[in-house]
Structure formats: C-alpha cells, structure tokens
Amino acid sequence: MRVTHRILSLAGRVAPSSVSGVVLCLTAGLAQAQEGGAAARRGADLYAVHCATCHGSEATGEGPMAGALSIRPSDLTALALAEGGVFPVQRVVRRIDGTDPLVAHGSAMPVYGPFFEGAGRMLRLPDGGQIMTTQPIVDLLAYLETLQSK
C-alpha cells in the first residue's frame, strides 16, 4: 500500500510517460516473480521423480540410493555457495541435459536430456550470456535455486 501511495504522490510531479514506465516495470517484475514461483513448483515435482532417489528429498546428496553409488551425489543446496554465491546456471543445465563433456563421456550422473526434451527456451545466464535449454530444465533450475543455502 505504501508503494502505491508513493507512486501516486509522484504522479503529480512526474511526466505521465515516466509513471507509465515505472508501472510497466513493476508489473513485469511481478509477472516474472509469479512465473518463477510456478516454475519452481513444477521443478519440485520433476525433482521428486527424477532426482530425489540419489540426491535426497532435501537435495543434500543423501538419497536412498546414495549408499549404493560409487561416487556420492552432489549436495545440490550448496551449488551457489561453491561459486561465490552465484547459482551456476550453465553448469547445471549442461549436467542435466548431457552436454557437459565430462558427463557425456561417462560420469556417475545419468544423462537426463531425453527425459527433459521440449521446445527450446533461451535462458539468461548470471554473466549476461544466454544458453538454450527446455522448459522442464528451466523448472528444475528454478526449484534448485530456491534450495540454495545462504
């Protein structure tokens, strides 16, 4: 409510086009936040089906199959922490879809690309670059980002 009053009080002192621009930016930000929440919920469902068996329901690498694996599954809650607080979008996308050369040539993690096929979607990286992926992987990323330890 306070933000709305502040915007309205500015409206009398600022050009209408500037106020429209501010409202448009706020609306776009709200829509993006809502989509991010929906993506994270879809990602949580995908995680439960495809990832929790090894990485665990808490994503710490303690899944029911972890003890049977020769290499311990990664703690997915510490991905950003290991990268100085920046979630490693490109590395995670490439691990999941199998385009990471290390995974493609054999690793403890299965290549899940075929499970997450779909229409291409451009995703912006933290450094400003872009990577092409699919909506299911975007959803998984959104969920994993919510799990990052501070």
mmCIF file of C-alpha atoms in Angstrom:
data_model
loop_
_atom_site.group_PDB
_atom_site.id
_atom_site.type_symbol
_atom_site.label_atom_id
_atom_site.label_comp_id
_atom_site.label_asym_id
_atom_site.label_seq_id
_atom_site.Cartn_x
_atom_site.Cartn_y
_atom_site.Cartn_z
ATOM 1 C CA MET A 1 0.000 0.000 0.000
ATOM 2 C CA ARG A 2 2.811 2.386 0.894
ATOM 3 C CA VAL A 3 4.482 1.917 -2.513
ATOM 4 C CA THR A 4 1.190 2.653 -4.265
ATOM 5 C CA HIS A 5 0.768 5.910 -2.305
ATOM 6 C CA ARG A 6 4.351 6.913 -3.123
ATOM 7 C CA ILE A 7 3.821 6.267 -6.840
ATOM 8 C CA LEU A 8 0.567 8.224 -6.777
ATOM 9 C CA SER A 9 2.193 11.150 -4.956
ATOM 10 C CA LEU A 10 4.935 11.209 -7.582
ATOM 11 C CA ALA A 11 2.381 11.171 -10.381
ATOM 12 C CA GLY A 12 1.618 14.867 -9.941
ATOM 13 C CA ARG A 13 5.309 15.798 -10.259
ATOM 14 C CA VAL A 14 6.476 13.403 -12.963
ATOM 15 C CA ALA A 15 5.594 13.124 -16.620
ATOM 16 C CA PRO A 16 2.806 10.575 -17.255
ATOM 17 C CA SER A 17 5.097 8.552 -19.523
ATOM 18 C CA SER A 18 7.590 8.141 -16.659
ATOM 19 C CA VAL A 19 4.867 6.922 -14.314
ATOM 20 C CA SER A 20 3.671 4.507 -17.007
ATOM 21 C CA GLY A 21 7.227 3.207 -17.352
ATOM 22 C CA VAL A 22 7.522 2.607 -13.613
ATOM 23 C CA VAL A 23 4.167 0.812 -13.510
ATOM 24 C CA LEU A 24 5.169 -1.308 -16.524
ATOM 25 C CA CYS A 25 8.456 -2.303 -14.848
ATOM 26 C CA LEU A 26 6.687 -3.192 -11.596
ATOM 27 C CA THR A 27 4.090 -5.231 -13.473
ATOM 28 C CA ALA A 28 6.760 -7.077 -15.471
ATOM 29 C CA GLY A 29 8.697 -7.811 -12.282
ATOM 30 C CA LEU A 30 5.583 -9.177 -10.573
ATOM 31 C CA ALA A 31 4.743 -11.374 -13.577
ATOM 32 C CA GLN A 32 8.308 -12.708 -13.654
ATOM 33 C CA ALA A 33 8.199 -13.465 -9.913
ATOM 34 C CA GLN A 34 4.884 -15.291 -10.296
ATOM 35 C CA GLU A 35 6.229 -17.339 -13.237
ATOM 36 C CA GLY A 36 9.360 -18.108 -11.218
ATOM 37 C CA GLY A 37 7.176 -19.473 -8.414
ATOM 38 C CA ALA A 38 5.177 -21.624 -10.830
ATOM 39 C CA ALA A 39 8.383 -22.874 -12.462
ATOM 40 C CA ALA A 40 9.838 -23.781 -9.057
ATOM 41 C CA ARG A 41 6.689 -25.746 -8.160
ATOM 42 C CA ARG A 42 6.874 -27.672 -11.447
ATOM 43 C CA GLY A 43 10.598 -28.186 -10.837
ATOM 44 C CA ALA A 44 9.909 -29.609 -7.376
ATOM 45 C CA ASP A 45 7.662 -32.230 -8.951
ATOM 46 C CA LEU A 46 10.316 -33.124 -11.545
ATOM 47 C CA TYR A 47 12.970 -33.273 -8.826
ATOM 48 C CA ALA A 48 10.876 -35.681 -6.741
ATOM 49 C CA VAL A 49 10.533 -38.055 -9.712
ATOM 50 C CA HIS A 50 13.980 -37.844 -11.320
ATOM 51 C CA CYS A 51 16.484 -36.594 -8.735
ATOM 52 C CA ALA A 52 15.474 -37.357 -5.141
ATOM 53 C CA THR A 53 16.386 -41.043 -5.355
ATOM 54 C CA CYS A 54 20.078 -40.119 -5.442
ATOM 55 C CA HIS A 55 20.233 -36.531 -4.158
ATOM 56 C CA GLY A 56 17.594 -36.996 -1.435
ATOM 57 C CA SER A 57 14.382 -35.184 -0.627
ATOM 58 C CA GLU A 58 16.404 -32.368 0.953
ATOM 59 C CA ALA A 59 18.823 -32.290 -2.055
ATOM 60 C CA THR A 60 21.868 -32.754 0.177
ATOM 61 C CA GLY A 61 23.138 -35.901 -1.556
ATOM 62 C CA GLU A 62 21.617 -38.286 0.980
ATOM 63 C CA GLY A 63 19.040 -40.068 -1.176
ATOM 64 C CA PRO A 64 18.050 -43.697 -0.629
ATOM 65 C CA MET A 65 20.371 -44.833 -3.462
ATOM 66 C CA ALA A 66 23.355 -42.713 -2.346
ATOM 67 C CA GLY A 67 24.946 -45.554 -0.387
ATOM 68 C CA ALA A 68 24.872 -47.876 -3.384
ATOM 69 C CA LEU A 69 26.711 -45.428 -5.645
ATOM 70 C CA SER A 70 30.480 -45.388 -6.062
ATOM 71 C CA ILE A 71 30.502 -41.570 -6.150
ATOM 72 C CA ARG A 72 28.432 -39.660 -3.610
ATOM 73 C CA PRO A 73 25.733 -37.483 -5.206
ATOM 74 C CA SER A 74 26.334 -33.744 -5.030
ATOM 75 C CA ASP A 75 24.805 -31.575 -2.340
ATOM 76 C CA LEU A 76 22.537 -29.516 -4.571
ATOM 77 C CA THR A 77 21.853 -26.989 -1.810
ATOM 78 C CA ALA A 78 25.458 -25.745 -1.945
ATOM 79 C CA LEU A 79 25.865 -25.116 -5.680
ATOM 80 C CA ALA A 80 25.755 -21.314 -5.391
ATOM 81 C CA LEU A 81 27.886 -21.334 -2.245
ATOM 82 C CA ALA A 82 30.637 -23.174 -4.134
ATOM 83 C CA GLU A 83 30.506 -20.463 -6.836
ATOM 84 C CA GLY A 84 30.782 -17.433 -4.574
ATOM 85 C CA GLY A 85 27.031 -17.052 -4.146
ATOM 86 C CA VAL A 86 26.168 -17.204 -7.861
ATOM 87 C CA PHE A 87 23.994 -20.115 -8.960
ATOM 88 C CA PRO A 88 25.914 -21.935 -11.758
ATOM 89 C CA VAL A 89 23.107 -21.998 -14.324
ATOM 90 C CA GLN A 90 25.173 -23.100 -17.318
ATOM 91 C CA ARG A 91 26.984 -25.875 -15.457
ATOM 92 C CA VAL A 92 23.729 -27.276 -14.056
ATOM 93 C CA VAL A 93 21.950 -27.124 -17.435
ATOM 94 C CA ARG A 94 24.842 -28.911 -19.126
ATOM 95 C CA ARG A 95 24.986 -31.606 -16.435
ATOM 96 C CA ILE A 96 21.278 -32.311 -16.693
ATOM 97 C CA ASP A 97 20.995 -32.292 -20.485
ATOM 98 C CA GLY A 98 24.221 -34.235 -21.035
ATOM 99 C CA THR A 99 26.085 -31.554 -22.995
ATOM 100 C CA ASP A 100 28.762 -31.270 -20.302
ATOM 101 C CA PRO A 101 31.740 -33.087 -21.865
ATOM 102 C CA LEU A 102 32.551 -34.824 -18.564
ATOM 103 C CA VAL A 103 29.044 -36.239 -18.278
ATOM 104 C CA ALA A 104 28.821 -37.146 -21.965
ATOM 105 C CA HIS A 105 31.972 -39.269 -21.660
ATOM 106 C CA GLY A 106 30.871 -41.095 -18.562
ATOM 107 C CA SER A 107 30.093 -39.982 -15.057
ATOM 108 C CA ALA A 108 28.173 -41.130 -12.029
ATOM 109 C CA MET A 109 25.205 -38.980 -13.048
ATOM 110 C CA PRO A 110 22.939 -40.296 -15.780
ATOM 111 C CA VAL A 111 22.246 -38.106 -18.793
ATOM 112 C CA TYR A 112 18.683 -36.872 -18.344
ATOM 113 C CA GLY A 113 18.411 -34.842 -21.549
ATOM 114 C CA PRO A 114 15.888 -37.207 -23.180
ATOM 115 C CA PHE A 115 13.601 -37.032 -20.105
ATOM 116 C CA PHE A 116 13.504 -33.249 -20.296
ATOM 117 C CA GLU A 117 13.083 -32.705 -24.029
ATOM 118 C CA GLY A 118 10.818 -29.953 -25.233
ATOM 119 C CA ALA A 119 10.707 -26.739 -27.171
ATOM 120 C CA GLY A 120 13.867 -24.682 -26.929
ATOM 121 C CA ARG A 121 13.909 -21.842 -24.442
ATOM 122 C CA MET A 122 16.602 -19.173 -24.193
ATOM 123 C CA LEU A 123 17.769 -18.677 -20.621
ATOM 124 C CA ARG A 124 19.835 -15.710 -19.449
ATOM 125 C CA LEU A 125 22.994 -16.531 -17.503
ATOM 126 C CA PRO A 126 24.210 -14.544 -14.471
ATOM 127 C CA ASP A 127 27.086 -13.136 -16.572
ATOM 128 C CA GLY A 128 24.652 -11.783 -19.167
ATOM 129 C CA GLY A 129 25.195 -14.595 -21.678
ATOM 130 C CA GLN A 130 22.489 -16.973 -22.809
ATOM 131 C CA ILE A 131 22.015 -20.720 -23.082
ATOM 132 C CA MET A 132 19.353 -22.694 -24.926
ATOM 133 C CA THR A 133 17.516 -25.272 -22.850
ATOM 134 C CA THR A 134 13.976 -26.604 -22.369
ATOM 135 C CA GLN A 135 11.135 -25.608 -20.044
ATOM 136 C CA PRO A 136 11.467 -28.698 -17.805
ATOM 137 C CA ILE A 137 15.138 -27.853 -17.186
ATOM 138 C CA VAL A 138 14.217 -24.199 -16.519
ATOM 139 C CA ASP A 139 11.700 -25.509 -13.976
ATOM 140 C CA LEU A 140 14.314 -27.705 -12.290
ATOM 141 C CA LEU A 141 16.739 -24.777 -12.153
ATOM 142 C CA ALA A 142 14.072 -22.567 -10.577
ATOM 143 C CA TYR A 143 13.468 -25.197 -7.901
ATOM 144 C CA LEU A 144 17.170 -25.788 -7.235
ATOM 145 C CA GLU A 145 17.731 -22.054 -6.855
ATOM 146 C CA THR A 146 15.139 -22.000 -4.047
ATOM 147 C CA LEU A 147 17.159 -24.630 -2.167
ATOM 148 C CA GLN A 148 20.473 -22.781 -2.092
ATOM 149 C CA SER A 149 21.975 -22.282 1.356
ATOM 150 C CA LYS A 150 22.781 -18.722 2.287
#
